[in-house]
Amino acid sequence: MNLVAWVLGPAGDDGTRQPGSGSTAGADLGVRAAAIAASAGLSAAGALHAVWAFSPWPLDSRADYAAVVVGVAESQLPSRPLTLTVAGMLGLACWLVVTGVRPTNHLAASRLVRGGLWTLCGVLLIRGLGGLIVSGFTLSEAPAEFRHWDLLLYSPLCIVLGGLTGFVTVRVRSRRSNSGSRA
């Protein structure tokens, strides 16, 4: 079963969603689409961090990688274990988003998952907005290449992922609250 089918839930033989199959009990299609987009972005970022622990790809050297991706001198690069920790945390974030939207998962309604989703949303939005402010107003001594990519890609991506996560969290919680009050 692929990730899309796992997040979206069961479908009929003709690809249509089956009423009463449990797939409509949780989040609607828009929330699930947001969860798929957020989990795909988070898992891609996690995979990139795992690659960066061992390689400067797609750049040519560790010095270029340090300046463009991290915004520091090569001697200040984070250690391999720290970079792998970030990759693992991004994987955990992906799991939180997918778990939070799954209607059949009993963990989805737990305080741990909901708290994790709110924390993830906050961290991503703070990183994104903070990056726009710091890079936009040149408030740090980061290299110009890093500031360029921070304004063009890194910060907007964090804002989008944070927004998607927040959307999923609010909508799933409100749908569960509404279905719980109907019972």
Coordinates of N, CA and C in Angstrom, one line a residue:
M1 N 0.9 -1.2 0.0 CA 0.0 0.0 0.0 C 0.9 1.2 0.0
N2 N 0.6 2.2 -0.8 CA 1.4 3.4 -0.9 C 1.0 4.4 0.1
L3 N 1.8 5.5 0.3 CA 1.5 6.5 1.3 C 0.2 7.2 1.0
V4 N -0.2 7.5 -0.2 CA -1.4 8.2 -0.6 C -2.6 7.3 -0.1
A5 N -2.6 6.1 -0.5 CA -3.7 5.2 -0.1 C -3.8 5.0 1.4
W6 N -2.6 5.0 2.1 CA -2.6 4.8 3.5 C -3.2 6.1 4.2
V7 N -2.9 7.3 3.7 CA -3.4 8.5 4.3 C -4.9 8.7 3.9
L8 N -5.2 8.5 2.6 CA -6.6 8.7 2.2 C -7.6 7.7 2.7
G9 N -7.1 6.5 3.0 CA -8.0 5.5 3.5 C -8.5 4.6 2.4
P10 N -9.4 3.7 2.7 CA -9.9 2.7 1.7 C -10.7 3.3 0.6
A11 N -10.6 2.7 -0.6 CA -11.3 3.1 -1.8 C -12.0 1.8 -2.4
G12 N -13.0 2.0 -3.1 CA -13.7 0.9 -3.8 C -12.9 0.4 -4.9
D13 N -13.4 -0.7 -5.6 CA -12.7 -1.3 -6.7 C -12.6 -0.3 -7.8
D14 N -13.5 0.6 -8.0 CA -13.5 1.5 -9.1 C -12.7 2.8 -8.7
G15 N -12.1 2.8 -7.5 CA -11.3 4.0 -7.1 C -12.1 5.0 -6.3
T16 N -13.4 4.8 -6.2 CA -14.3 5.7 -5.5 C -14.2 5.4 -4.0
R17 N -14.5 6.4 -3.2 CA -14.5 6.3 -1.8 C -15.8 5.6 -1.3
Q18 N -15.7 4.6 -0.4 CA -16.8 3.9 0.0 C -17.5 4.6 1.2
P19 N -18.7 5.0 1.1 CA -19.4 5.5 2.3 C -19.5 4.5 3.4
G20 N -19.2 5.1 4.6 CA -19.3 4.2 5.8 C -18.1 3.3 6.0
S21 N -17.1 3.5 5.1 CA -15.9 2.6 5.2 C -14.9 3.1 6.2
G22 N -15.2 4.1 6.9 CA -14.3 4.7 7.9 C -13.4 5.8 7.3
S23 N -13.4 5.8 6.0 CA -12.5 6.8 5.3 C -13.1 8.2 5.4
T24 N -14.3 8.3 5.7 CA -14.9 9.6 5.8 C -15.1 10.0 7.3
A25 N -14.8 9.2 8.2 CA -15.0 9.4 9.6 C -14.0 10.5 10.2
G26 N -12.9 10.6 9.6 CA -11.9 11.6 10.1 C -11.9 12.9 9.3
A27 N -10.8 13.2 8.7 CA -10.7 14.4 8.0 C -11.2 14.3 6.6
D28 N -11.6 15.4 6.0 CA -12.1 15.4 4.6 C -11.0 15.4 3.7
L29 N -11.3 15.3 2.4 CA -10.3 15.2 1.4 C -9.3 16.3 1.4
G30 N -9.7 17.6 1.6 CA -8.8 18.7 1.6 C -7.8 18.6 2.8
V31 N -8.2 18.1 3.9 CA -7.3 18.0 5.1 C -6.3 16.9 4.7
R32 N -6.8 15.8 4.1 CA -5.9 14.7 3.8 C -4.9 15.1 2.7
A33 N -5.3 15.9 1.8 CA -4.4 16.4 0.8 C -3.4 17.3 1.4
A34 N -3.8 18.1 2.4 CA -2.8 19.0 3.1 C -1.8 18.1 3.9
A35 N -2.3 17.0 4.5 CA -1.5 16.1 5.2 C -0.5 15.4 4.3
I36 N -0.9 15.0 3.1 CA 0.0 14.4 2.2 C 1.1 15.4 1.7
A37 N 0.7 16.6 1.4 CA 1.6 17.6 1.0 C 2.6 17.9 2.1
A38 N 2.1 18.0 3.4 CA 3.0 18.3 4.5 C 3.9 17.2 4.8
S39 N 3.4 15.9 4.8 CA 4.2 14.8 5.1 C 5.3 14.5 4.0
A40 N 4.9 14.8 2.7 CA 5.9 14.7 1.6 C 7.0 15.7 1.8
G41 N 6.6 17.0 2.1 CA 7.6 18.0 2.3 C 8.6 17.7 3.4
L42 N 8.0 17.2 4.6 CA 8.8 16.9 5.7 C 9.7 15.7 5.5
S43 N 9.2 14.7 4.8 CA 10.0 13.5 4.5 C 11.1 13.9 3.5
A44 N 10.8 14.7 2.6 CA 11.9 15.1 1.6 C 13.0 15.9 2.3
A45 N 12.5 16.8 3.2 CA 13.5 17.6 4.0 C 14.3 16.7 4.9
G46 N 13.7 15.7 5.5 CA 14.4 14.7 6.3 C 15.4 13.9 5.5
A47 N 15.0 13.5 4.3 CA 15.9 12.7 3.4 C 17.1 13.6 3.0
L48 N 16.9 14.9 2.7 CA 18.0 15.8 2.4 C 18.9 15.9 3.5
H49 N 18.4 16.1 4.7 CA 19.3 16.2 5.9 C 20.1 14.9 6.1
A50 N 19.5 13.7 5.8 CA 20.3 12.5 5.9 C 21.4 12.4 4.9
V51 N 21.1 12.9 3.7 CA 22.1 13.0 2.7 C 23.2 13.9 3.1
W52 N 22.8 15.1 3.6 CA 23.8 16.1 4.0 C 24.7 15.7 5.1
A53 N 24.3 14.7 5.9 CA 25.2 14.2 7.0 C 26.4 13.6 6.4
F54 N 26.3 13.1 5.1 CA 27.4 12.4 4.5 C 28.0 13.1 3.2
S55 N 27.2 14.0 2.7 CA 27.6 14.6 1.4 C 27.1 16.1 1.3
P56 N 27.8 16.9 0.5 CA 27.4 18.3 0.3 C 26.4 18.4 -0.9
W57 N 25.9 17.3 -1.4 CA 25.0 17.3 -2.6 C 23.9 18.2 -2.3
P58 N 23.5 19.0 -3.3 CA 23.8 19.1 -4.7 C 25.0 20.0 -5.0
L59 N 25.6 20.5 -4.0 CA 26.8 21.4 -4.1 C 28.1 20.7 -4.3
D60 N 29.1 21.4 -4.7 CA 30.4 20.7 -5.0 C 31.3 20.4 -3.8
S61 N 31.2 21.3 -2.8 CA 32.1 21.1 -1.7 C 31.4 21.4 -0.4
R62 N 32.0 21.0 0.7 CA 31.5 21.2 2.1 C 31.5 22.7 2.4
A63 N 32.4 23.5 1.8 CA 32.5 24.9 2.0 C 31.3 25.6 1.3
D64 N 31.0 25.2 0.1 CA 29.8 25.7 -0.6 C 28.5 25.3 0.2
Y65 N 28.4 24.1 0.6 CA 27.3 23.6 1.4 C 27.1 24.5 2.6
A66 N 28.2 24.7 3.4 CA 28.1 25.5 4.6 C 27.6 26.9 4.3
A67 N 28.1 27.5 3.3 CA 27.7 28.9 3.0 C 26.3 29.0 2.5
V68 N 25.9 28.1 1.6 CA 24.6 28.2 0.9 C 23.4 27.6 1.7
V69 N 23.7 26.4 2.3 CA 22.6 25.7 2.9 C 22.5 26.1 4.4
V70 N 23.6 26.2 5.1 CA 23.6 26.4 6.5 C 23.8 27.8 6.9
G71 N 24.5 28.6 6.1 CA 24.8 30.0 6.4 C 25.9 30.2 7.4
V72 N 26.9 29.3 7.4 CA 28.0 29.4 8.3 C 29.3 29.1 7.6
A73 N 30.4 29.3 8.2 CA 31.7 28.8 7.7 C 31.8 27.3 7.8
E74 N 32.6 26.7 7.0 CA 32.8 25.3 7.0 C 33.2 24.7 8.3
S75 N 34.0 25.5 9.1 CA 34.4 25.0 10.4 C 33.2 25.0 11.4
Q76 N 32.2 25.7 11.1 CA 31.0 25.8 12.0 C 29.9 24.9 11.7
L77 N 30.1 24.0 10.7 CA 29.0 23.1 10.3 C 28.6 22.2 11.4
P78 N 27.3 21.9 11.5 CA 26.8 21.0 12.6 C 27.4 19.6 12.3
S79 N 27.6 18.9 13.4 CA 28.2 17.5 13.3 C 27.2 16.6 12.6
R80 N 27.8 15.4 12.2 CA 27.0 14.4 11.5 C 25.9 13.9 12.4
P81 N 26.1 13.6 13.7 CA 25.0 13.1 14.6 C 23.9 14.2 14.7
L82 N 24.3 15.5 14.8 CA 23.3 16.5 14.9 C 22.5 16.6 13.6
T83 N 23.1 16.5 12.5 CA 22.4 16.5 11.2 C 21.5 15.3 11.1
L84 N 21.9 14.2 11.5 CA 21.1 13.0 11.5 C 19.9 13.1 12.5
T85 N 20.1 13.8 13.6 CA 19.1 14.0 14.6 C 18.0 14.9 13.9
V86 N 18.4 15.9 13.2 CA 17.4 16.7 12.5 C 16.6 15.9 11.5
A87 N 17.3 15.0 10.8 CA 16.7 14.2 9.8 C 15.7 13.3 10.5
G88 N 16.0 12.7 11.6 CA 15.1 11.9 12.4 C 13.9 12.6 12.9
M89 N 14.1 13.9 13.4 CA 13.0 14.7 13.9 C 12.1 15.0 12.7
L90 N 12.6 15.3 11.6 CA 11.7 15.5 10.4 C 10.9 14.3 10.1
G91 N 11.5 13.1 10.2 CA 10.8 11.9 10.0 C 9.7 11.7 11.0
L92 N 10.0 12.0 12.3 CA 9.0 12.0 13.3 C 7.9 13.0 13.1
A93 N 8.2 14.2 12.5 CA 7.2 15.2 12.2 C 6.3 14.6 11.1
C94 N 6.9 14.0 10.1 CA 6.0 13.4 9.1 C 5.1 12.3 9.7
W95 N 5.6 11.5 10.6 CA 4.8 10.5 11.2 C 3.6 11.2 12.0
L96 N 3.9 12.3 12.7 CA 2.9 13.0 13.5 C 1.7 13.5 12.5
V97 N 2.1 14.1 11.4 CA 1.1 14.6 10.5 C 0.2 13.4 9.9
V98 N 0.9 12.3 9.5 CA 0.1 11.2 9.0 C -0.7 10.6 10.1
T99 N -0.2 10.4 11.2 CA -0.9 9.8 12.3 C -2.1 10.7 12.8
G100 N -1.9 12.0 12.8 CA -3.0 12.9 13.2 C -4.2 12.9 12.3
V101 N -4.0 12.6 11.0 CA -5.1 12.6 10.1 C -5.8 11.3 9.9
R102 N -5.2 10.2 10.4 CA -5.8 8.9 10.2 C -6.9 8.7 11.1
P103 N -8.1 8.5 10.6 CA -9.3 8.4 11.4 C -9.3 7.1 12.2
T104 N -8.7 6.0 11.7 CA -8.7 4.7 12.3 C -7.6 4.5 13.3
N105 N -6.7 5.5 13.5 CA -5.6 5.4 14.4 C -6.0 5.9 15.8
H106 N -5.9 5.1 16.8 CA -6.3 5.6 18.1 C -5.3 6.6 18.7
L107 N -4.1 6.6 18.2 CA -3.1 7.6 18.6 C -3.5 9.0 18.1
A108 N -4.2 9.1 17.0 CA -4.5 10.4 16.4 C -5.2 11.4 17.3
A109 N -6.0 10.9 18.2 CA -6.7 11.7 19.2 C -6.0 12.0 20.5
S110 N -4.8 11.4 20.6 CA -4.0 11.5 21.9 C -3.5 12.9 22.0
R111 N -3.3 13.3 23.3 CA -2.7 14.6 23.6 C -1.3 14.7 23.1
L112 N -0.6 13.5 23.1 CA 0.8 13.5 22.6 C 0.9 13.9 21.1
V113 N 0.0 13.3 20.3 CA 0.1 13.6 18.9 C -0.4 15.0 18.6
R114 N -1.5 15.4 19.3 CA -2.1 16.8 19.1 C -1.0 17.8 19.5
G115 N -0.4 17.6 20.7 CA 0.6 18.5 21.2 C 1.8 18.6 20.3
G116 N 2.2 17.4 19.7 CA 3.3 17.3 18.8 C 3.0 18.1 17.5
L117 N 1.7 18.0 17.0 CA 1.4 18.7 15.8 C 1.4 20.2 16.0
W118 N 0.8 20.7 17.2 CA 0.9 22.1 17.5 C 2.3 22.6 17.6
T119 N 3.2 21.8 18.3 CA 4.6 22.2 18.4 C 5.2 22.3 17.1
L120 N 5.0 21.3 16.2 CA 5.6 21.3 14.9 C 5.1 22.5 14.1
C121 N 3.9 22.8 14.2 CA 3.3 24.0 13.5 C 4.0 25.2 14.0
G122 N 4.1 25.4 15.3 CA 4.8 26.6 15.8 C 6.2 26.7 15.5
V123 N 7.0 25.6 15.6 CA 8.4 25.6 15.2 C 8.6 26.0 13.8
L124 N 7.8 25.4 12.9 CA 8.0 25.7 11.5 C 7.6 27.1 11.1
L125 N 6.6 27.6 11.7 CA 6.2 29.0 11.5 C 7.2 30.0 12.1
I126 N 7.7 29.7 13.2 CA 8.7 30.6 13.8 C 10.0 30.6 13.0
R127 N 10.4 29.4 12.5 CA 11.6 29.3 11.7 C 11.4 30.1 10.4
G128 N 10.2 29.9 9.8 CA 9.9 30.6 8.5 C 9.8 32.1 8.6
L129 N 9.1 32.5 9.6 CA 8.9 34.0 9.7 C 10.2 34.6 10.3
G130 N 10.9 33.9 11.2 CA 12.2 34.4 11.7 C 13.2 34.5 10.6
G131 N 13.2 33.5 9.7 CA 14.2 33.5 8.6 C 13.9 34.7 7.6
L132 N 12.6 34.9 7.4 CA 12.3 36.0 6.5 C 12.7 37.4 7.1
I133 N 12.5 37.5 8.4 CA 12.9 38.8 9.0 C 14.4 38.9 9.1
V134 N 15.1 37.9 9.5 CA 16.6 38.0 9.7 C 17.3 38.1 8.3
S135 N 16.9 37.3 7.4 CA 17.5 37.4 6.1 C 17.0 38.6 5.3
G136 N 15.8 38.9 5.4 CA 15.2 40.1 4.7 C 15.8 41.4 5.1
F137 N 16.1 41.5 6.4 CA 16.6 42.8 6.9 C 18.1 42.7 7.2
T138 N 18.8 41.6 6.7 CA 20.2 41.4 6.9 C 20.6 41.6 8.3
L139 N 19.9 40.9 9.2 CA 20.2 41.0 10.7 C 21.3 40.0 11.2
S140 N 21.7 39.2 10.3 CA 22.8 38.3 10.7 C 24.0 38.4 9.7
E141 N 25.1 37.8 10.1 CA 26.2 37.9 9.2 C 26.3 36.7 8.3
A142 N 25.2 36.0 8.0 CA 25.2 34.9 7.1 C 25.6 35.3 5.7
P143 N 26.2 34.4 5.0 CA 26.6 34.7 3.6 C 25.4 35.1 2.7
A144 N 25.7 35.9 1.7 CA 24.6 36.4 0.8 C 23.9 35.3 0.1
E145 N 24.7 34.2 -0.2 CA 24.0 33.1 -0.9 C 23.0 32.4 0.0
F146 N 23.3 32.3 1.3 CA 22.3 31.7 2.3 C 21.1 32.6 2.4
R147 N 21.3 33.9 2.6 CA 20.2 34.8 2.7 C 19.3 34.8 1.5
H148 N 19.9 34.7 0.3 CA 19.1 34.6 -0.9 C 18.2 33.4 -0.9
W149 N 18.8 32.2 -0.6 CA 18.0 31.0 -0.6 C 17.1 30.9 0.6
D150 N 17.4 31.6 1.7 CA 16.5 31.6 2.8 C 15.3 32.4 2.5
L151 N 15.4 33.5 1.8 CA 14.3 34.3 1.4 C 13.5 33.6 0.3
L152 N 14.2 32.9 -0.6 CA 13.5 32.3 -1.8 C 12.9 31.0 -1.5
L153 N 13.5 30.2 -0.7 CA 13.1 28.8 -0.5 C 12.9 28.3 0.9
Y154 N 14.0 28.4 1.8 CA 14.0 27.8 3.1 C 12.8 28.4 4.0
S155 N 12.8 29.7 4.1 CA 11.7 30.3 5.0 C 10.3 30.1 4.4
P156 N 10.1 30.3 3.1 CA 8.7 30.1 2.6 C 8.3 28.6 2.7
L157 N 9.2 27.7 2.5 CA 8.9 26.3 2.7 C 8.5 26.0 4.1
C158 N 9.2 26.5 5.1 CA 8.8 26.3 6.5 C 7.5 26.9 6.8
I159 N 7.2 28.1 6.2 CA 5.9 28.7 6.5 C 4.8 27.9 5.9
V160 N 5.0 27.4 4.7 CA 4.0 26.5 4.0 C 3.8 25.2 4.8
L161 N 4.8 24.6 5.2 CA 4.7 23.3 5.9 C 4.1 23.6 7.3
G162 N 4.4 24.7 7.9 CA 3.8 25.0 9.2 C 2.3 25.3 9.0
G163 N 2.0 26.0 8.0 CA 0.6 26.4 7.7 C -0.2 25.1 7.4
L164 N 0.3 24.2 6.6 CA -0.4 22.9 6.3 C -0.6 22.1 7.6
T165 N 0.5 22.1 8.4 CA 0.4 21.3 9.7 C -0.7 21.9 10.6
G166 N -0.7 23.2 10.7 CA -1.7 23.9 11.5 C -3.1 23.7 10.9
F167 N -3.3 23.8 9.6 CA -4.6 23.5 9.0 C -5.1 22.1 9.3
V168 N -4.2 21.1 9.2 CA -4.5 19.7 9.5 C -4.9 19.6 10.9
T169 N -4.2 20.2 11.8 CA -4.4 20.1 13.3 C -5.8 20.7 13.6
V170 N -6.0 21.9 13.1 CA -7.3 22.5 13.5 C -8.5 21.8 12.9
R171 N -8.4 21.4 11.6 CA -9.5 20.7 11.0 C -9.8 19.4 11.6
V172 N -8.8 18.6 11.8 CA -9.0 17.3 12.4 C -9.5 17.4 13.8
R173 N -9.0 18.3 14.6 CA -9.6 18.5 15.9 C -11.0 18.9 15.9
S174 N -11.3 19.9 15.0 CA -12.7 20.4 15.0 C -13.7 19.3 14.5
R175 N -13.2 18.5 13.5 CA -14.1 17.4 13.1 C -14.3 16.4 14.1
R176 N -13.3 16.1 14.9 CA -13.4 15.1 16.0 C -14.3 15.7 17.1
S177 N -14.2 17.0 17.4 CA -15.0 17.6 18.4 C -16.5 17.6 17.9
N178 N -16.7 17.9 16.7 CA -18.1 17.9 16.1 C -18.7 16.5 16.1
S179 N -17.9 15.5 15.7 CA -18.5 14.1 15.7 C -18.6 13.6 17.1
G180 N -17.8 14.0 18.1 CA -18.0 13.6 19.4 C -19.2 14.2 20.1
S181 N -19.5 15.5 19.7 CA -20.7 16.1 20.3 C -22.0 15.6 19.7
R182 N -21.9 14.9 18.5 CA -23.1 14.4 17.9 C -23.5 13.0 18.5
A183 N -22.5 12.4 19.1 CA -22.8 11.0 19.6 C -23.6 11.0 20.9

